[in-house]
Each structure stands twice: as structure tokens, then as C-alpha cells.
Amino acid sequence: MEETDTKGDTGTGLVDITIIGGGPTGLYGLFYAGMRGLSARCIDSLPELGGQLMALYPEKDVYDVAGFPRVLAKDLAKALIEQGTQFGPEIHLDEWVEGLSQNAAGHLELTTNKALRQTRTLVIAAGKGALKARTLDVPGFDAFMGQGVWTHVKDPEQFRGRRVLILGGGDSAFDWSLGLHEICESLTQIHRSARYRAHAHTVSLVEKADADGGLDLRPHHELAELHGTDCITAATIFDNRSEERATIEIDDVIALLGFVPSLGPIADWGLELEGNSILVNSRMMTNIPGVFAAGDITEYEGKLELISTGFGEAAIAVNNAVHVVDPKAKVNPGHSTSSKVFRGK
């Protein structure tokens, strides 16, 4: 989803609630904000909504979400995006919050890499923090970033008929090798060892495709250099056991090396922290008035890091934020089946 602003301005106006994080917890928080009639905004550092479901393991099955005996991560993300955005919140992607302060009117101000955004309340649902793709310190890697070097797959058709090199040994790398090899002119996947972090069944399917000649899977191989002037034309890879090098012709590199979570500037906002987690009470309140947190980024006695737990924490955080925005409003949202906002839907 592209960055949008349902109010027709730049998204810098005052909203009732801002949610940092567009993963499952943040999206469910957006849904509750809309159901309670709050004007809402979501800010996420990734280029698309869905959080780790989309960025790390889109093709992986999820089994522990209520109502879904089994669901693909990307399908769960799509359903959460539809649910969370149905009330028209502002969505700001490829954006991260750098500073938090309070203005003279008593409103919270979020300084991001793009704008100064005002909000009455804030819910931090940033998982383990901002996710930044791991990169490699090899010649040509940074130079071709976004122009032949990619850290995620947004549209598989982008690689149709092209020569692709995939880096990585996790779920995303194997999922995309399996998903792309039939539309690419050629596909090579390399990983620094023969021990993979991906699901065993997916690995077996990729290994079979390799045996059948549909792709080239090379364990114990690493990237040494990318070649090209205006675009990538080749890559030099090497066997880390023998140091033997080989140069292969390619058009694209998909580096699926995982993401590095970091609290980043959040650590400097004056929040009470325990390690890399934000301490909250039973209402998901932090020590800063008007600021709540939910999901994996939180810590309290008995905490469980589960998607299902995040859903409940998001509901608690948002409904208590409602009471901050309007002290006369009830914290308890009541039953959704009798909510006025769904009449006629």
C-alpha cells in the first residue's frame, strides 16, 4: 500500500491516535481505533504493511491465530490490512519516528524522517523495533541497492524472464526460490552453509527443483562482488571451503538475509525500558502520559510474545487511549455486533 492521507493534506494535522508499526498488532489497533470513532494514523518503516508476516515469512503457514486452523502469513496480513484500514486511517510507509515531544497545546508531536506529525495519543506497536534489512559489505552491493539489489519481493512479475541470484538460507529465501524459479530465465540461490533455517518441506522442494535442473542451489557459497556499470551484469561468488571463485551472469540480486530489529530513537524518549522492551501496566500504559505500547515491544509480568497476545494488547491500549482522548468515553468498547459503525456494512 502506498502512503496515503485520507484527509487530503500532508498528514501533519492533529489526529486522535497514532500507531507506530504496521504489523499484526498495529493493524488490529487501527481497526479498534476506527471502530471507536477515532481519527487514526499509522507510521511504519517498511515499504508495505504487514510487518514480519510480509517482510520475513510471507509463504509460511501460521497455526496459532484464533479462527484460522492454518493460514499463510501473507494471507493473514492481507486480511488484517483490509480489516485495519476499512475506516480510512492515514498510512505512512518508508517512514520512521525519530523524536517524541509535547507541544504547548499538550499534544504529542512525532518528528519523523519526513514530517512533524501531531497526535493526541500514541500506541507503539513496533514489534522488536524498526526492521532494517541486513546488507553485505561487498563491492557493488550498496551501489546497486534499489537498482538491481533488492531486500524484499514486492511484485514477482518484476523478475519474469530475468537472471536472478537469491542470497539467504531462511524461509523467505527458500519461499522465493520456489516461487520465482519458474518465471525467471535462471535462478541461483547461495547460502554460506548447508544448514538452513527454512521449513524442512520447503527446503526439500527447492532441493528437488535443483536436482531437476529448475534452479541452482549452492550451499557453502557467498557473494564476493557485483559487476556492472549502469546495471548489474554479473556476480562473483566463492565456495567458502575451497575459496574457489566463479562469475555468473545475473540481472538481479534478492538479498533475503533477514532484518535487524532496533529500538533506535525510541530508546531516547524517556520511556521505562527493560532491555529492548517497553515496560507497561495492565492498561498498556507507559510511564509517559498518552503513550501506550502493545505487542512484542512490551514487557510486563507474564508476557507472552504471540500474535494472539498482541491482538489483545492492541485492543486494551486503543480502548484506554479512547478514554484519554475523551474522558467521558467508556473504556469498554462493548460488543462489535451492536456497534453503530457496522450498521449497513
Short mmCIF file of C-alpha atoms in Angstrom, two decimals:
data_model
loop_
_atom_site.label_atom_id
_atom_site.label_comp_id
_atom_site.label_asym_id
_atom_site.label_seq_id
_atom_site.Cartn_x
_atom_site.Cartn_y
_atom_site.Cartn_z
CA MET A 1 0.00 0.00 0.00
CA GLU A 2 1.33 3.41 -0.93
CA GLU A 3 1.47 6.27 1.52
CA THR A 4 -1.98 7.83 1.68
CA ASP A 5 -3.70 10.60 3.54
CA THR A 6 -7.46 10.31 3.76
CA LYS A 7 -7.83 13.94 4.82
CA GLY A 8 -6.31 15.35 1.67
CA ASP A 9 -3.38 17.13 3.36
CA THR A 10 0.18 16.08 4.09
CA GLY A 11 -0.77 14.05 7.15
CA THR A 12 0.72 16.58 9.56
CA GLY A 13 -2.58 17.60 11.14
CA LEU A 14 -3.74 16.53 14.58
CA VAL A 15 -5.24 13.03 14.89
CA ASP A 16 -6.68 11.26 17.91
CA ILE A 17 -4.30 8.32 17.81
CA THR A 18 -1.09 7.42 16.02
CA ILE A 19 0.13 3.84 15.85
CA ILE A 20 3.79 3.16 15.20
CA GLY A 21 4.03 -0.18 13.43
CA GLY A 22 2.04 -1.72 10.59
CA GLY A 23 2.34 -5.34 11.65
CA PRO A 24 -0.44 -7.54 13.07
CA THR A 25 -0.65 -5.71 16.40
CA GLY A 26 -0.61 -2.26 14.82
CA LEU A 27 -3.19 -3.20 12.19
CA TYR A 28 -5.53 -4.62 14.81
CA GLY A 29 -5.05 -1.41 16.78
CA LEU A 30 -6.08 0.59 13.70
CA PHE A 31 -9.23 -1.49 13.46
CA TYR A 32 -10.16 -0.79 17.09
CA ALA A 33 -9.38 2.91 16.68
CA GLY A 34 -11.75 3.10 13.73
CA MET A 35 -14.44 1.09 15.48
CA ARG A 36 -14.29 3.53 18.39
CA GLY A 37 -14.55 6.52 16.06
CA LEU A 38 -11.02 7.86 16.47
CA SER A 39 -9.12 9.58 13.70
CA ALA A 40 -6.04 7.43 13.24
CA ARG A 41 -2.64 7.36 11.63
CA CYS A 42 -0.16 4.51 11.12
CA ILE A 43 3.58 5.01 10.58
CA ASP A 44 5.83 2.13 9.52
CA SER A 45 9.48 1.98 8.46
CA LEU A 46 8.86 -0.81 5.96
CA PRO A 47 7.68 -0.20 2.37
CA GLU A 48 4.45 -2.16 2.87
CA LEU A 49 2.03 -3.02 5.64
CA GLY A 50 2.04 -6.44 7.27
CA GLY A 51 5.22 -6.32 9.35
CA GLN A 52 7.16 -9.57 9.68
CA LEU A 53 4.28 -11.54 8.12
CA MET A 54 5.11 -9.90 4.80
CA ALA A 55 8.77 -8.98 5.26
CA LEU A 56 10.16 -12.20 6.71
CA TYR A 57 7.93 -15.21 6.03
CA PRO A 58 5.05 -14.44 3.62
CA GLU A 59 4.82 -18.06 2.43
CA LYS A 60 4.99 -19.62 5.90
CA ASP A 61 1.94 -21.22 7.50
CA VAL A 62 0.67 -19.76 10.77
CA TYR A 63 -1.31 -22.07 13.07
CA ASP A 64 -1.88 -20.14 16.31
CA VAL A 65 -4.30 -17.38 15.29
CA ALA A 66 -7.85 -17.83 16.53
CA GLY A 67 -10.31 -18.73 13.79
CA PHE A 68 -7.62 -19.95 11.38
CA PRO A 69 -6.64 -23.62 11.75
CA ARG A 70 -3.96 -22.82 9.18
CA VAL A 71 -3.27 -19.64 7.22
CA LEU A 72 -0.44 -18.38 5.03
CA ALA A 73 1.33 -15.44 6.66
CA LYS A 74 0.74 -13.23 3.61
CA ASP A 75 -2.97 -14.10 3.56
CA LEU A 76 -3.28 -13.29 7.25
CA ALA A 77 -1.52 -9.98 6.60
CA LYS A 78 -3.86 -9.13 3.72
CA ALA A 79 -6.91 -9.84 5.89
CA LEU A 80 -5.51 -7.71 8.73
CA ILE A 81 -4.74 -4.88 6.29
CA GLU A 82 -8.31 -4.98 4.96
CA GLN A 83 -9.71 -5.03 8.49
CA GLY A 84 -7.40 -2.34 9.84
CA THR A 85 -7.74 0.16 7.00
CA GLN A 86 -11.51 -0.06 6.47
CA PHE A 87 -12.14 3.19 8.36
CA GLY A 88 -9.70 5.22 6.26
CA PRO A 89 -6.71 5.90 8.52
CA GLU A 90 -3.66 7.76 7.27
CA ILE A 91 -0.94 5.31 6.23
CA HIS A 92 2.67 6.49 6.04
CA LEU A 93 5.22 3.92 4.84
CA ASP A 94 9.00 4.07 4.49
CA GLU A 95 8.88 6.44 7.44
CA TRP A 96 10.29 6.21 10.94
CA VAL A 97 9.80 8.30 14.05
CA GLU A 98 12.94 9.99 15.33
CA GLY A 99 11.67 12.15 18.18
CA LEU A 100 8.77 12.45 20.63
CA SER A 101 7.82 15.65 22.45
CA GLN A 102 4.82 17.58 23.72
CA ASN A 103 3.77 20.96 22.34
CA ALA A 104 2.25 23.97 24.10
CA ALA A 105 -1.28 22.68 23.43
CA GLY A 106 -0.48 19.47 25.31
CA HIS A 107 -0.46 17.32 22.17
CA LEU A 108 2.23 14.80 21.34
CA GLU A 109 4.50 15.67 18.43
CA LEU A 110 6.29 13.00 16.44
CA THR A 111 9.31 14.06 14.43
CA THR A 112 9.84 11.64 11.55
CA ASN A 113 12.26 11.49 8.66
CA LYS A 114 9.52 13.11 6.54
CA ALA A 115 7.39 15.43 8.69
CA LEU A 116 6.29 16.68 12.10
CA ARG A 117 3.08 14.85 12.98
CA GLN A 118 0.72 15.74 15.84
CA THR A 119 -1.39 13.29 17.81
CA ARG A 120 -3.43 13.19 21.00
CA THR A 121 -2.32 9.67 21.90
CA LEU A 122 0.29 7.21 20.72
CA VAL A 123 0.45 3.42 20.60
CA ILE A 124 3.89 1.92 19.96
CA ALA A 125 3.35 -1.42 18.23
CA ALA A 126 6.74 -1.70 16.59
CA GLY A 127 7.45 -5.37 17.19
CA LYS A 128 11.04 -5.56 18.35
CA GLY A 129 11.65 -2.12 16.87
CA ALA A 130 12.27 -0.83 13.38
CA LEU A 131 13.27 -3.59 10.98
CA LYS A 132 16.26 -2.81 8.78
CA ALA A 133 17.34 -5.29 6.16
CA ARG A 134 20.76 -6.87 6.66
CA THR A 135 23.22 -5.88 3.96
CA LEU A 136 26.63 -7.08 2.78
CA ASP A 137 29.89 -5.19 2.67
CA VAL A 138 30.90 -6.32 -0.81
CA PRO A 139 31.80 -4.22 -3.87
CA GLY A 140 28.72 -3.13 -5.81
CA PHE A 141 26.14 -4.08 -3.19
CA ASP A 142 25.36 -0.58 -1.93
CA ALA A 143 25.85 0.99 -5.36
CA PHE A 144 23.06 -1.11 -6.89
CA MET A 145 20.68 -1.00 -3.91
CA GLY A 146 17.18 -0.42 -5.29
CA GLN A 147 18.53 -0.72 -8.84
CA GLY A 148 19.17 -4.43 -9.11
CA VAL A 149 19.78 -5.27 -5.47
CA TRP A 150 16.56 -5.89 -3.56
CA THR A 151 15.89 -6.78 0.07
CA HIS A 152 12.30 -7.89 -0.45
CA VAL A 153 9.99 -9.02 -3.23
CA LYS A 154 7.02 -6.78 -3.78
CA ASP A 155 5.93 -7.95 -7.24
CA PRO A 156 7.16 -11.33 -8.53
CA GLU A 157 6.47 -10.22 -12.10
CA GLN A 158 9.38 -7.81 -11.75
CA PHE A 159 11.68 -10.81 -12.16
CA ARG A 160 9.96 -12.55 -15.05
CA GLY A 161 12.48 -13.55 -17.72
CA ARG A 162 15.44 -12.27 -15.70
CA ARG A 163 18.56 -13.90 -14.30
CA VAL A 164 18.24 -13.83 -10.53
CA LEU A 165 20.61 -14.51 -7.65
CA ILE A 166 19.00 -15.10 -4.23
CA LEU A 167 21.07 -14.78 -1.07
CA GLY A 168 19.96 -16.48 2.14
CA GLY A 169 19.01 -19.72 3.86
CA GLY A 170 15.85 -18.78 5.72
CA ASP A 171 12.16 -19.11 4.96
CA SER A 172 11.99 -16.04 2.74
CA ALA A 173 14.93 -17.14 0.58
CA PHE A 174 13.58 -20.65 0.03
CA ASP A 175 9.99 -19.48 -0.39
CA TRP A 176 11.01 -17.07 -3.15
CA SER A 177 13.33 -19.54 -4.84
CA LEU A 178 10.37 -21.87 -5.02
CA GLY A 179 8.01 -19.11 -6.12
CA LEU A 180 10.23 -17.43 -8.73
CA HIS A 181 12.28 -20.12 -10.43
CA GLU A 182 9.55 -20.99 -12.94
CA ILE A 183 9.21 -17.39 -14.19
CA CYS A 184 12.89 -16.40 -14.17
CA GLU A 185 15.24 -17.10 -17.06
CA SER A 186 17.59 -18.55 -14.46
CA LEU A 187 17.72 -18.61 -10.66
CA THR A 188 20.67 -19.29 -8.39
CA GLN A 189 20.41 -19.42 -4.61
CA ILE A 190 23.51 -19.31 -2.42
CA HIS A 191 23.96 -19.68 1.33
CA ARG A 192 27.07 -19.65 3.47
CA SER A 193 26.45 -23.17 4.84
CA ALA A 194 24.38 -26.29 4.24
CA ARG A 195 22.38 -25.68 7.40
CA TYR A 196 19.17 -23.85 6.56
CA ARG A 197 16.70 -22.03 8.80
CA ALA A 198 13.79 -22.60 6.43
CA HIS A 199 10.97 -25.10 6.84
CA ALA A 200 12.26 -28.60 6.00
CA HIS A 201 9.48 -29.28 3.48
CA THR A 202 10.24 -26.08 1.55
CA VAL A 203 13.94 -26.93 1.54
CA SER A 204 13.17 -30.38 0.13
CA LEU A 205 11.10 -28.85 -2.69
CA VAL A 206 13.90 -26.44 -3.62
CA GLU A 207 16.45 -29.26 -3.49
CA LYS A 208 14.24 -31.30 -5.83
CA ALA A 209 13.96 -28.34 -8.23
CA ASP A 210 17.75 -28.11 -8.11
CA ALA A 211 18.11 -31.81 -8.88
CA ASP A 212 15.65 -31.45 -11.77
CA GLY A 213 17.59 -28.52 -13.23
CA GLY A 214 14.96 -25.89 -12.48
CA LEU A 215 17.30 -23.80 -10.37
CA ASP A 216 20.82 -23.82 -8.98
CA LEU A 217 21.12 -24.20 -5.18
CA ARG A 218 24.67 -23.70 -3.92
CA PRO A 219 25.36 -24.20 -0.20
CA HIS A 220 28.71 -23.06 1.23
CA HIS A 221 28.77 -20.14 -1.22
CA GLU A 222 28.98 -16.41 -0.58
CA LEU A 223 28.86 -13.24 -2.65
CA ALA A 224 32.23 -11.60 -3.35
CA GLU A 225 31.42 -8.83 -5.83
CA LEU A 226 28.78 -7.42 -8.17
CA HIS A 227 29.72 -6.25 -11.63
CA GLY A 228 28.16 -3.71 -13.98
CA THR A 229 28.09 -0.03 -14.88
CA ASP A 230 24.51 1.18 -15.26
CA CYS A 231 23.01 -2.13 -14.21
CA ILE A 232 24.14 -5.44 -12.76
CA THR A 233 25.56 -7.82 -15.36
CA ALA A 234 27.33 -10.44 -13.25
CA ALA A 235 28.24 -11.60 -9.75
CA THR A 236 31.37 -13.24 -8.43
CA ILE A 237 30.64 -15.88 -5.82
CA PHE A 238 33.02 -18.16 -3.95
CA ASP A 239 32.99 -21.51 -2.18
CA ASN A 240 33.95 -20.71 1.42
CA ARG A 241 35.52 -24.18 1.86
CA SER A 242 37.89 -24.10 -1.10
CA GLU A 243 37.91 -20.34 -1.85
CA GLU A 244 37.23 -21.27 -5.48
CA ARG A 245 35.56 -18.39 -7.32
CA ALA A 246 33.02 -18.34 -10.12
CA THR A 247 31.40 -15.50 -12.04
CA ILE A 248 27.78 -15.91 -13.10
CA GLU A 249 25.70 -13.65 -15.34
CA ILE A 250 22.76 -12.10 -13.49
CA ASP A 251 20.34 -9.17 -13.69
CA ASP A 252 19.10 -9.00 -10.11
CA VAL A 253 20.15 -9.89 -6.58
CA ILE A 254 17.49 -10.59 -3.95
CA ALA A 255 19.24 -10.38 -0.59
CA LEU A 256 16.98 -12.15 1.90
CA LEU A 257 19.39 -12.07 4.81
CA GLY A 258 16.90 -11.18 7.50
CA PHE A 259 16.22 -7.95 9.32
CA VAL A 260 17.91 -6.31 12.29
CA PRO A 261 15.40 -5.07 14.89
CA SER A 262 16.34 -1.99 16.84
CA LEU A 263 14.55 0.37 19.20
CA GLY A 264 16.57 3.13 17.60
CA PRO A 265 15.48 6.62 18.71
CA ILE A 266 12.65 5.13 20.82
CA ALA A 267 15.29 4.29 23.42
CA ASP A 268 15.91 8.01 23.94
CA TRP A 269 12.31 9.11 24.52
CA GLY A 270 12.37 8.71 28.29
CA LEU A 271 10.31 5.53 28.35
CA GLU A 272 10.88 2.98 31.09
CA LEU A 273 12.71 0.10 29.44
CA GLU A 274 13.76 -3.39 30.35
CA GLY A 275 16.41 -4.40 27.89
CA ASN A 276 14.95 -3.66 24.44
CA SER A 277 11.35 -3.75 25.68
CA ILE A 278 9.00 -1.03 26.94
CA LEU A 279 7.51 -1.52 30.39
CA VAL A 280 3.72 -1.16 30.51
CA ASN A 281 1.00 -1.64 33.11
CA SER A 282 -2.21 -3.68 32.79
CA ARG A 283 -3.73 -0.95 30.60
CA MET A 284 -0.73 -1.00 28.26
CA MET A 285 0.21 2.47 29.51
CA THR A 286 3.86 3.51 29.55
CA ASN A 287 5.32 5.98 32.03
CA ILE A 288 4.66 8.86 29.58
CA PRO A 289 1.07 10.20 29.67
CA GLY A 290 -0.85 9.44 26.48
CA VAL A 291 1.71 6.92 25.27
CA PHE A 292 0.78 3.25 25.15
CA ALA A 293 2.55 0.18 23.77
CA ALA A 294 1.43 -3.25 22.58
CA GLY A 295 2.87 -6.38 21.03
CA ASP A 296 6.38 -7.82 21.16
CA ILE A 297 7.92 -4.48 22.12
CA THR A 298 6.25 -4.55 25.56
CA GLU A 299 7.29 -6.16 28.83
CA TYR A 300 5.25 -6.97 31.93
CA GLU A 301 4.95 -9.90 34.32
CA GLY A 302 3.65 -12.95 32.46
CA LYS A 303 4.35 -11.52 29.00
CA LEU A 304 3.98 -13.91 26.01
CA GLU A 305 5.31 -12.91 22.60
CA LEU A 306 2.49 -14.21 20.40
CA ILE A 307 0.41 -12.70 17.62
CA SER A 308 -2.74 -13.54 19.57
CA THR A 309 -1.38 -11.77 22.65
CA GLY A 310 -0.59 -8.71 20.54
CA PHE A 311 -4.19 -8.53 19.33
CA GLY A 312 -5.47 -8.38 22.90
CA GLU A 313 -2.85 -5.83 23.94
CA ALA A 314 -3.72 -3.62 20.96
CA ALA A 315 -7.40 -3.65 21.94
CA ILE A 316 -6.53 -2.76 25.55
CA ALA A 317 -4.16 0.03 24.50
CA VAL A 318 -6.53 1.63 22.00
CA ASN A 319 -9.60 1.46 24.22
CA ASN A 320 -7.69 3.11 27.04
CA ALA A 321 -6.44 5.72 24.58
CA VAL A 322 -10.09 6.43 23.75
CA HIS A 323 -10.61 7.41 27.38
CA VAL A 324 -7.62 9.77 27.20
CA VAL A 325 -9.00 11.46 24.08
CA ASP A 326 -12.47 11.71 25.64
CA PRO A 327 -12.57 11.20 29.43
CA LYS A 328 -16.35 10.76 29.19
CA ALA A 329 -16.00 7.80 26.84
CA LYS A 330 -16.16 4.28 28.23
CA VAL A 331 -13.02 2.20 28.06
CA ASN A 332 -15.03 -0.96 27.36
CA PRO A 333 -15.96 -0.97 23.65
CA GLY A 334 -18.97 -3.24 24.03
CA HIS A 335 -19.88 -5.92 21.52
CA SER A 336 -18.92 -5.27 17.89
CA THR A 337 -22.18 -6.87 16.73
CA SER A 338 -24.08 -3.95 18.23
CA SER A 339 -21.60 -1.23 17.17
CA LYS A 340 -23.17 1.58 15.14
CA VAL A 341 -20.18 1.76 12.78
CA PHE A 342 -21.02 -1.62 11.26
CA ARG A 343 -24.68 -0.97 10.56
CA GLY A 344 -25.28 -1.23 6.86
CA LYS A 345 -21.95 -2.96 6.20
#
